[in-house]
Every structure is written in C-alpha cells, then in structure tokens.
mmCIF file of C-alpha atoms in Angstrom:
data_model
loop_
_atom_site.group_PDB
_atom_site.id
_atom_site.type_symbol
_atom_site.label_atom_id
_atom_site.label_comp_id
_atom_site.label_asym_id
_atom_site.label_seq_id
_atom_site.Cartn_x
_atom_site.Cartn_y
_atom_site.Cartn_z
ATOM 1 C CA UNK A 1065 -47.026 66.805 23.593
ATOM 2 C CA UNK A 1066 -43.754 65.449 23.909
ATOM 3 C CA UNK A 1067 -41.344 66.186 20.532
ATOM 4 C CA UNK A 1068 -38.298 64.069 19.748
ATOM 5 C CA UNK A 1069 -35.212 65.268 17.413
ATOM 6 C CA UNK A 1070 -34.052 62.294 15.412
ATOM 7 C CA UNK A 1071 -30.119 63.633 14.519
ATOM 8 C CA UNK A 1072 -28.891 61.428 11.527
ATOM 9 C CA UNK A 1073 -25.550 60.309 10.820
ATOM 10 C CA UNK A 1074 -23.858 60.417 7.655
ATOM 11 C CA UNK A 1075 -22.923 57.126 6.831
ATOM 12 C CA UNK A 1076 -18.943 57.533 7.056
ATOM 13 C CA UNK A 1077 -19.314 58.424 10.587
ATOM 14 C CA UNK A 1078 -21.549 55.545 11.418
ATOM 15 C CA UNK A 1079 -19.220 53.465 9.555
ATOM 16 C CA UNK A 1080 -16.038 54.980 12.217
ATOM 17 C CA UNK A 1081 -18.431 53.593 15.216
ATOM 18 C CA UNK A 1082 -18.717 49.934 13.451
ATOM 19 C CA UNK A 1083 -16.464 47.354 15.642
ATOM 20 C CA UNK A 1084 -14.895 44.386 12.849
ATOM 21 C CA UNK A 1085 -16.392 40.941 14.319
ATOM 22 C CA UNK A 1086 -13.895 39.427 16.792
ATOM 23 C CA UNK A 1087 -11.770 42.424 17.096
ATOM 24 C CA UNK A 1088 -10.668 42.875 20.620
ATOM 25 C CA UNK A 1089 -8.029 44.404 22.647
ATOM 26 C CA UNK A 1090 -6.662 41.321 23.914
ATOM 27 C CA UNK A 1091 -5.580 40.786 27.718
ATOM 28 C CA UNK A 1092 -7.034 44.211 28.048
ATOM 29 C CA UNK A 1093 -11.023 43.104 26.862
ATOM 30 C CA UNK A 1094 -10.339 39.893 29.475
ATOM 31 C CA UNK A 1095 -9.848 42.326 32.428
ATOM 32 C CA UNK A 1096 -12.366 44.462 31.303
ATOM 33 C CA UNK A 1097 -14.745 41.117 31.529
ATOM 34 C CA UNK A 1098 -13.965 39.917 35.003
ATOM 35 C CA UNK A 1099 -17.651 38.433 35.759
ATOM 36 C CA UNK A 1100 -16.730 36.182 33.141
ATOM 37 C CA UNK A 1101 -13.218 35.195 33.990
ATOM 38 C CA UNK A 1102 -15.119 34.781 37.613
ATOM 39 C CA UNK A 1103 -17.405 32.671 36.230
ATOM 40 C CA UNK A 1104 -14.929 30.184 34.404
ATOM 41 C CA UNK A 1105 -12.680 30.470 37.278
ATOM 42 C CA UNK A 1106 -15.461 28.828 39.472
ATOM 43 C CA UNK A 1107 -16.012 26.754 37.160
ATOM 44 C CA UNK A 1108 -12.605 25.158 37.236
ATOM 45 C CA UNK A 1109 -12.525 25.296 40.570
ATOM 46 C CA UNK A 1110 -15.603 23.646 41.181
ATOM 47 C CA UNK A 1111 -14.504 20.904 38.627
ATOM 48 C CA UNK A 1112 -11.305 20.394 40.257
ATOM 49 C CA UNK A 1113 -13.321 19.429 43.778
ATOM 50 C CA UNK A 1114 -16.353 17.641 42.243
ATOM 51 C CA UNK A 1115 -17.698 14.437 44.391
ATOM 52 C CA UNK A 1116 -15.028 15.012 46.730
ATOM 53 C CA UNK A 1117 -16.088 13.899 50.329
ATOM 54 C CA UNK A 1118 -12.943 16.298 51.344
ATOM 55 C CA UNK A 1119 -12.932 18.870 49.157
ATOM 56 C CA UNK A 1120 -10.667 21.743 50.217
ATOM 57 C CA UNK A 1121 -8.942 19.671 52.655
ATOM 58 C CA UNK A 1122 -7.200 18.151 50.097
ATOM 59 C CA UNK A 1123 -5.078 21.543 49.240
ATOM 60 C CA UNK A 1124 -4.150 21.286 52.655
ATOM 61 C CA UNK A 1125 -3.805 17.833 53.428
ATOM 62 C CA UNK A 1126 -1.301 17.162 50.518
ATOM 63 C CA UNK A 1127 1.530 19.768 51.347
ATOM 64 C CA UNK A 1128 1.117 18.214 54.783
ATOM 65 C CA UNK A 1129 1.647 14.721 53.907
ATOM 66 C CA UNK A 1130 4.967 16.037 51.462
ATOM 67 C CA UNK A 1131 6.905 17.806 54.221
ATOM 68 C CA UNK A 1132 6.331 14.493 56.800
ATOM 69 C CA UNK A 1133 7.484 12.423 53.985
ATOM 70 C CA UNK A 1134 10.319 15.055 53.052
ATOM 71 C CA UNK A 1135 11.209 15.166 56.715
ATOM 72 C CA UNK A 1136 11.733 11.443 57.445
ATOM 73 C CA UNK A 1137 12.622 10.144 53.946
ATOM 74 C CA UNK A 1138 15.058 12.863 53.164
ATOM 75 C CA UNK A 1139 16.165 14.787 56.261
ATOM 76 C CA UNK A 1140 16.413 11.835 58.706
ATOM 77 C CA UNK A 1141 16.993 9.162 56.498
ATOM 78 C CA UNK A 1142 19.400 10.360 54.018
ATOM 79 C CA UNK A 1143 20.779 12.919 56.609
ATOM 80 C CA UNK A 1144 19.936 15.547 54.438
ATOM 81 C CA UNK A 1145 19.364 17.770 57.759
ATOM 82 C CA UNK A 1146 22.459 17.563 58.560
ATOM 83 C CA UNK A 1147 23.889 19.489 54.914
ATOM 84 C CA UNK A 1148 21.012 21.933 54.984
ATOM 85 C CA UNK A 1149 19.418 23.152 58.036
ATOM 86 C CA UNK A 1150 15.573 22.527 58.008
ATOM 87 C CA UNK A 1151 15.651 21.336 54.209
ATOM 88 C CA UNK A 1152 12.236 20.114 54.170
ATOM 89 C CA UNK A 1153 11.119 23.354 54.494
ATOM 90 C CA UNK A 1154 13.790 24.424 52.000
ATOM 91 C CA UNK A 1155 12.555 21.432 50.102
ATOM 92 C CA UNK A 1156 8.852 22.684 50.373
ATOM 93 C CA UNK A 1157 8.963 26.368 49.619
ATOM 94 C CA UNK A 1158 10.856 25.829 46.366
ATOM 95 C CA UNK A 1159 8.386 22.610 45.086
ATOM 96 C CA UNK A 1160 5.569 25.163 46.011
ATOM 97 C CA UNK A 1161 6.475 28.063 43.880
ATOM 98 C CA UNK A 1162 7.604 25.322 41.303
ATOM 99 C CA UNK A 1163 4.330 23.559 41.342
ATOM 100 C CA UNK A 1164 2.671 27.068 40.922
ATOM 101 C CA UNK A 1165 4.545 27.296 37.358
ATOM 102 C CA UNK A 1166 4.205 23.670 36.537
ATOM 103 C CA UNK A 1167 0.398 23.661 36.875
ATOM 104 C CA UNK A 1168 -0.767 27.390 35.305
ATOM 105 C CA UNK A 1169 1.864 26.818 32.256
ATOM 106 C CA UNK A 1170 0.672 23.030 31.490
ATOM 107 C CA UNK A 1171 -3.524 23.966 32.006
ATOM 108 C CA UNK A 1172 -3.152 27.056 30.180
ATOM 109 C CA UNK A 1173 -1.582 25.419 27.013
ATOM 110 C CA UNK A 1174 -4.254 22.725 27.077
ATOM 111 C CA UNK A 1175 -6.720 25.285 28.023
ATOM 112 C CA UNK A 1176 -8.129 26.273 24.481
ATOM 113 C CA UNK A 1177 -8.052 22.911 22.932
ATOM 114 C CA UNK A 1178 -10.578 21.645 26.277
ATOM 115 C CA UNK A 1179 -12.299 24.510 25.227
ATOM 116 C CA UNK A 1180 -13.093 24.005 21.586
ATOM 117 C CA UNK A 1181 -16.638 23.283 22.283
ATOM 118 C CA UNK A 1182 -17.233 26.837 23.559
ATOM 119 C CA UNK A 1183 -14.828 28.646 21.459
ATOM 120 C CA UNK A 1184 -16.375 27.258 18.280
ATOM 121 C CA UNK A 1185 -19.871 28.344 19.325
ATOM 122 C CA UNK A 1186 -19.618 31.835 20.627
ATOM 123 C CA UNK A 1187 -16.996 34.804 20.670
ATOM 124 C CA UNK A 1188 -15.283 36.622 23.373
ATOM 125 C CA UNK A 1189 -11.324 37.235 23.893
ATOM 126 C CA UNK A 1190 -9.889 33.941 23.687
ATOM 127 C CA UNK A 1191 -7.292 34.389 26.618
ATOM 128 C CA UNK A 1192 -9.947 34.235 28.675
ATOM 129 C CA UNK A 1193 -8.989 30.522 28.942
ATOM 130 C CA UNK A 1194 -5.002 30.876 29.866
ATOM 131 C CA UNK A 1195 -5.741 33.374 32.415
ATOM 132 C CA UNK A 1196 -8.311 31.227 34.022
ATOM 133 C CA UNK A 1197 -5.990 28.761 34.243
ATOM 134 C CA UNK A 1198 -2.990 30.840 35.806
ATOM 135 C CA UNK A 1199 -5.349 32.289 38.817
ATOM 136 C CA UNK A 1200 -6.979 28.384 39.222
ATOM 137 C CA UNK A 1201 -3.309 27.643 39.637
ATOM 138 C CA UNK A 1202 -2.700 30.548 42.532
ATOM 139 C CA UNK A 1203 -5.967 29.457 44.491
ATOM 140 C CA UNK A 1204 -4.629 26.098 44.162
ATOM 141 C CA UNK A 1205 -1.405 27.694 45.381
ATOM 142 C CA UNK A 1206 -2.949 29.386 48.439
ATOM 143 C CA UNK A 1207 -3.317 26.585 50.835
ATOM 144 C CA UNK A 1208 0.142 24.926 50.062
ATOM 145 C CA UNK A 1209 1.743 28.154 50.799
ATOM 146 C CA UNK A 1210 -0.669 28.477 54.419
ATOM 147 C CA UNK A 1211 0.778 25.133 54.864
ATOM 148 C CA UNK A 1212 4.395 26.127 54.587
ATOM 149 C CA UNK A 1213 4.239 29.098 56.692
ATOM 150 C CA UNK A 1214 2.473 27.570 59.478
ATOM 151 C CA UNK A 1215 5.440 24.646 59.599
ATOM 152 C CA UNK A 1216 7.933 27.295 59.468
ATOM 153 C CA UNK A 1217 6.231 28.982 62.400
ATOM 154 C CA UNK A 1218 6.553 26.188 64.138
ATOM 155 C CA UNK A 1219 10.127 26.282 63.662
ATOM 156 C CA UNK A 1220 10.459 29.764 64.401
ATOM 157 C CA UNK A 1221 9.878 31.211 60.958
ATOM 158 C CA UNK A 1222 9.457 34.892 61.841
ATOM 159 C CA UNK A 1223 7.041 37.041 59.367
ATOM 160 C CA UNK A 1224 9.084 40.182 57.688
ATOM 161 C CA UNK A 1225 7.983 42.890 55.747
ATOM 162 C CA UNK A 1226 10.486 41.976 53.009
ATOM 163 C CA UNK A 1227 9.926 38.442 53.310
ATOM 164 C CA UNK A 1228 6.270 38.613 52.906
ATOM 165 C CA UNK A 1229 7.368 41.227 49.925
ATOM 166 C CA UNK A 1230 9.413 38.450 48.180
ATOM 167 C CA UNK A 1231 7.167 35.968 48.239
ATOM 168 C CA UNK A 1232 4.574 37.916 46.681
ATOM 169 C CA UNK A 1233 7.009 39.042 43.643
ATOM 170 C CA UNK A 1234 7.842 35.610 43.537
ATOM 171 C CA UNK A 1235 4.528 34.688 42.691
ATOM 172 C CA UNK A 1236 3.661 37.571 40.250
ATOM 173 C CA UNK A 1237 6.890 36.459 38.313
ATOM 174 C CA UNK A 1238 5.122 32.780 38.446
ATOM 175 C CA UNK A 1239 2.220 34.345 37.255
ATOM 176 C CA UNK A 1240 3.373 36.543 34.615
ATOM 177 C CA UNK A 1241 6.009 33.755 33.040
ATOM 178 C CA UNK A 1242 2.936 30.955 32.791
ATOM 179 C CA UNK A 1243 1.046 33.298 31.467
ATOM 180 C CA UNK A 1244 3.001 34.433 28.618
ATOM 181 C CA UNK A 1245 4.156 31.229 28.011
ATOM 182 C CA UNK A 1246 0.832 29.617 27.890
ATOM 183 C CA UNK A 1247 -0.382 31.766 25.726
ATOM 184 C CA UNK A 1248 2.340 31.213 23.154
ATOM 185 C CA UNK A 1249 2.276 27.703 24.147
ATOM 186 C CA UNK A 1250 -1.757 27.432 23.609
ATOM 187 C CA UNK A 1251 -2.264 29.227 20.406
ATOM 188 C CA UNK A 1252 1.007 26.834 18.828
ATOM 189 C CA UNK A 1253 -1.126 23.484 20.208
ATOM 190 C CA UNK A 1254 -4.307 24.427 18.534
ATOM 191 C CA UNK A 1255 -2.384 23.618 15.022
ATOM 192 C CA UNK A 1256 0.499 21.843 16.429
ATOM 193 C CA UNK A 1257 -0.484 19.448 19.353
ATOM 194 C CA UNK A 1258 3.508 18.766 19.579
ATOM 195 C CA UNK A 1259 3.825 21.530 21.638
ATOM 196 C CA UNK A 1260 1.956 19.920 24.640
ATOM 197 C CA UNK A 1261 4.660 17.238 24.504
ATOM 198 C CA UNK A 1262 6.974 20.049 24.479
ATOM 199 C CA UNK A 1263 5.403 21.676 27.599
ATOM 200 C CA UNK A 1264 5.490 18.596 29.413
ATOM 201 C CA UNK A 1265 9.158 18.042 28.788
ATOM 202 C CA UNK A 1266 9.527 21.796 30.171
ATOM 203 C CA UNK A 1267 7.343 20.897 33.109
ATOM 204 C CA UNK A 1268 9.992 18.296 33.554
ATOM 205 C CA UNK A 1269 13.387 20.198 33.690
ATOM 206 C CA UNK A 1270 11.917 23.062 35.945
ATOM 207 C CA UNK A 1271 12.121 21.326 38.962
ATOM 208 C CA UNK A 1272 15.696 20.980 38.353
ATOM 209 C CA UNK A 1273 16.625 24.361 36.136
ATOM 210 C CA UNK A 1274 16.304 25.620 39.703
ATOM 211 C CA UNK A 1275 17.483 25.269 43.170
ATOM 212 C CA UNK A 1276 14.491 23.250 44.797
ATOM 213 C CA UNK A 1277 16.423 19.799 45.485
ATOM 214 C CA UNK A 1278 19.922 21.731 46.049
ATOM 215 C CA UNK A 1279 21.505 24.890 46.818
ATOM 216 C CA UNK A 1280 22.397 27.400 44.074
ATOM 217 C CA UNK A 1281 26.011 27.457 45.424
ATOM 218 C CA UNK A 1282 26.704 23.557 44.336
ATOM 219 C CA UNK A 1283 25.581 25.028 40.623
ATOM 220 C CA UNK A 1284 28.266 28.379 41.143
ATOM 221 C CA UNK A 1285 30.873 25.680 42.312
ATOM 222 C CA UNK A 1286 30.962 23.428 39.640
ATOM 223 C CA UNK A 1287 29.827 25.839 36.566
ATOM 224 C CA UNK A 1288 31.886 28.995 35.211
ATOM 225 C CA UNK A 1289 30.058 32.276 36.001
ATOM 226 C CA UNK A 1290 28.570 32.756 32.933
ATOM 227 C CA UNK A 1291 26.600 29.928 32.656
ATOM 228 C CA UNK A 1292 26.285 30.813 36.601
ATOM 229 C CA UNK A 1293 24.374 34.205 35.586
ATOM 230 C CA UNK A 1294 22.427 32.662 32.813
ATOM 231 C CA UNK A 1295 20.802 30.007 35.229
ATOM 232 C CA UNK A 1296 20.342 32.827 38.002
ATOM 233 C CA UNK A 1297 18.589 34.706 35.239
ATOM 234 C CA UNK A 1298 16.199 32.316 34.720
ATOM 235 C CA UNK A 1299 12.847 33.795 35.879
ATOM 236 C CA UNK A 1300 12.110 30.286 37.786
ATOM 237 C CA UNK A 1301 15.124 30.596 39.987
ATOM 238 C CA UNK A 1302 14.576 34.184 40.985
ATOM 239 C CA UNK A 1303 11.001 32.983 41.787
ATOM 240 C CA UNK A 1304 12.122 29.936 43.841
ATOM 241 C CA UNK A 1305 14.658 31.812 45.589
ATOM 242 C CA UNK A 1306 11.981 34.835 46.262
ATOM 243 C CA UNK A 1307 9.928 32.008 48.160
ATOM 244 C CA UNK A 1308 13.025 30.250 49.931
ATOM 245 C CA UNK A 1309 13.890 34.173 51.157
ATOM 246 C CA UNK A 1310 10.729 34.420 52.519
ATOM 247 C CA UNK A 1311 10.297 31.391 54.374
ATOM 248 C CA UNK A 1312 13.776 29.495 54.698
ATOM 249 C CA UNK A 1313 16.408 31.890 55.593
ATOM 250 C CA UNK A 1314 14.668 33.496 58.356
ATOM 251 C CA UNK A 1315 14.729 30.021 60.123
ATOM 252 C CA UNK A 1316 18.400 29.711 59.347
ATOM 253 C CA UNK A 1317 20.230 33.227 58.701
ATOM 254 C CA UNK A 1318 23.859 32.257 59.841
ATOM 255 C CA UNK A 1319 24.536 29.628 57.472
ATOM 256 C CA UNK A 1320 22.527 30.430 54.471
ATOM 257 C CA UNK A 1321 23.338 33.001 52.114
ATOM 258 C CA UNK A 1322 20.603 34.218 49.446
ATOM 259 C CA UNK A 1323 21.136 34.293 45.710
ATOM 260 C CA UNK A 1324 23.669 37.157 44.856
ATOM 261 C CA UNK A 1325 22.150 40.591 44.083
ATOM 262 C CA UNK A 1326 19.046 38.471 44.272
ATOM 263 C CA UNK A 1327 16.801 41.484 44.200
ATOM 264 C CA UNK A 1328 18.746 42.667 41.389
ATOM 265 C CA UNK A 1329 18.049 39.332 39.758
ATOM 266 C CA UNK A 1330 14.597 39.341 40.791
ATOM 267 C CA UNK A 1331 13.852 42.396 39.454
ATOM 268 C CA UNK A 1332 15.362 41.028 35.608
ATOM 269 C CA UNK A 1333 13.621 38.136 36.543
ATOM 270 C CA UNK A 1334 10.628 40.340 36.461
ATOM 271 C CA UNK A 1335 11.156 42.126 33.226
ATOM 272 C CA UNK A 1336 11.958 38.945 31.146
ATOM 273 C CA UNK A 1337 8.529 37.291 32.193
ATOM 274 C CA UNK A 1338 7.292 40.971 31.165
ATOM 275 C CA UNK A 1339 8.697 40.385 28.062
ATOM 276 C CA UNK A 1340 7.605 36.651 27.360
ATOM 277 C CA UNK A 1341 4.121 38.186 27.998
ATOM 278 C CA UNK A 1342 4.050 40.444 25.099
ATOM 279 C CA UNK A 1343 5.829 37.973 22.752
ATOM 280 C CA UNK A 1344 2.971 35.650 23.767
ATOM 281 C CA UNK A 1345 0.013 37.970 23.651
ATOM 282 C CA UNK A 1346 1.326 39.122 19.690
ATOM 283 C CA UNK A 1347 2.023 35.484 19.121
ATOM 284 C CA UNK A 1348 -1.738 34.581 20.563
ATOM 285 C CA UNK A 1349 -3.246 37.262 18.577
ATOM 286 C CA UNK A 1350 -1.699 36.283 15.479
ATOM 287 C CA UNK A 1351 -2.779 32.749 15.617
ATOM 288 C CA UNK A 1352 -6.457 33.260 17.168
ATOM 289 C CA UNK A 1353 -7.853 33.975 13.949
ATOM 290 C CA UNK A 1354 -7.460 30.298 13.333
ATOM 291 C CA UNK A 1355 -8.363 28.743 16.158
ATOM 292 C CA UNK A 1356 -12.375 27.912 15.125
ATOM 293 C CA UNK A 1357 -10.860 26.277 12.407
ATOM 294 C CA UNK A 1358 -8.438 24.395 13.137
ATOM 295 C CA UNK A 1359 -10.131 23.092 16.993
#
C-alpha cells in the first residue's frame, strides 16, 4: 500500500511563489522563449516569400541587379570609378549594412501595431515582435551580403580574419541600434502613430548620416573636427565603415584609408547602441502596460 505525505504551505509562502499577470523579465523571457520567436520568425519569413514563383532568388537577384546598375550608371557613366576605385562595391557594402538598419528599425516600430490582433488576445513578452523583426531583417541581410562578397572575389577581394571580424561587429551594432530603437520607437506608435512618420524620416537621412554615397574624408574636409567626431560617432557610420573594411579596402589598400581609430570608434559605436537598448527596453516596459488598450 502505497502512502503519500501531503506537506502544506502556509499561505504567505504560497503567496511568495504567485507570479503578478503579465509580469515578465523582458528581453530576457523572449530568449528564454526561442520556439516562439522561431515560430514568428518563420512566419515573417514565409509571408515575405508568399506566391512567389522565385522565392529566395529574389534576395539574391536584387543585390545583383544594384551593383550592374551601380557599375554602369555610376562608375562608367558618371566616372565615378575613376574618384573611387571599385565604388560599386564601395557603393554596395555600405547600402547593405544601411538597408540592414533601415528595414529591422522601420518593421520593428510597426511591428506591435500589425500585431494588435494577437497581442489583444493572449499574453507573452511583447518584444517578441521587435526582435522578430530585427533577425527577419539579418536573414534578409544574408544573401545581399553572399552577393557582395562573391563580386568582390571576383575582383580580388581577399577573406581576412579581421575583415570577416568587422563585418560581423558591424552587423551586431546594426542589430543592437534597431533594436533598441524599435523598441522605443514601437511602444511610442502604439499611442502616438506620429512616430512612424518620424521613423520614416530617420530611415531617410541614414543613407546619408553616413558614408555610403561618399567618402568620410569629403565630410572631415569641409566640417570642423568636432562635428567630424560627432558624425564618426554615430553608431551607423562605424557600422558602414565595419562593412566597407571588410569588403572594400582589401580590393584597394593603397589609396584608401579607413575611418580614424575606427576600431576605437567601433567599439563606442558599440556601447552607445548598448545604451539605446536599455533606454528602449525601460521605455518599452513602461509603456506595455498600455498597449491592449490603446491597439
């Protein structure tokens, strides 16, 4: 005869092991989910292809068709070759890691508002959606960047332990800036949809708050050199110039100089998206307890 020992709890220490509905540990509880961040990850993904005869091609197909009409349009055309050695590769690699930010920040802001549907009906940590958005935007990122290195191969692009290095910080910088900022971004736009105008006009000025069309020397020449350090501060140029080390100055070493102290830069570049990424997490948490109610 089997005997069981019931062991009762007093009711203050079954009250300690009592979890407040929707409390959650933020980014933390989103990591700690990953089959579910898989599954709306696929989801997006999936969506992004849907009745495409094509599908993945496309990701390939479109960085493909930029550089041929970067190389004839701009380079042999307007003679832009002959100012910047291989520039539609130097065009490229910067509009890649730009494109990165541009896409992760922008989905992840309108990420909760598309969402309202689910977020109304059932609870789990809400940055499950930004996230989501920022590693759609590196899969999406993936091919473009296959594409780049296999035209600078054909160049001559050599692979390098530190280039391969930079480009990877490059795109965890990407990824922790659109993060943050689409977090802060997302929880503003479920009250305030002004602040997807806002991100669009920010989407706008990237491009050029960085060196993608031009060199970061025609900004040092023409700016003084503190407004010089601010803009080589800015988390986007350290990223941009992370991928043009990788990829562009191996094909052209004697006439290209790199972004002073750019690791230096890089690794403030670092920190500060660091830091956006707590402002918007505290921001995000703050606001969340709204969000069912004012989607």
């Amino acid at each position: 005869m089997e005997v069981r020992t019931v062991v009762s709890q007093s009711p203050a220490a079954a009250a300690d092991r009592l979890i407040a509905p929707g409390s959650n540990n933020g980014l933390l509880d989103v990591f700690r989910r990953r089959y579910l961040l898989s599954l709306i990850v696929r989801k997006e993904v999936g969506i992004r292809y849907r009745g495409s005869v094509l599908g993945w091609l496309w990701s390939y197909v479109k960085p493909l068709i930029q550089f041929l009409v970067f190389y004839f349009a701009l380079g042999v055309f307007l003679r832009l070759n002959d100012s910047i050695e291989y520039y539609p590769i130097y065009l490229l690699s910067g509009i890649t890691a730009v494109t990165f930010f541009n896409e992760s920040f922008a989905n992840a802001t309108r990420s909760l508002v598309e969402n309202s549907a689910l977020i109304k009906k059932i609870y789990f940590p809400r940055q499950m959606f930004p996230v989501a958005s920022t590693l759609v935007a590196a899969i999406n990122t993936v091919p473009q960047i296959i594409v780049v290195l296999a035209i600078a191969l054909f160049f001559g692009w050599t692979p390098s332990v530190l280039g391969i290095a930079a480009l990877l910080l490059g795109l965890v910088i990407i990824s922790l800036l659109a993060t943050g900022l689409g977090l802060l971004f997302g929880a503003i736009n479920v009250t305030f949809r002004d602040a997807q105008s806002f991100v669009e006009i920010i989407v706008m000025i990237s491009v050029w708050a960085s060196p993608v069309m031009y060199q970061w020397q025609m900004v040092a020449s023409k700016v003084p050199d503190w407004l010089f350090q601010l803009y080589a501060l800015n988390p986007i140029t350290g990223a941009v110039e992370l991928f043009h080390y990788g990829i562009w100055y191996t094909l052209n070493p004697e006439s290209s100089q790199p972004l002073p102290s750019l690791w230096l830069h890089s690794a403030i570049a670092l920190a500060v998206s660091v830091v956006i990424l707590i402002i918007g997490e505290i921001v995000f948490r703050r606001l969340e307890g709204r969000f069912a109610q004012d989607l």
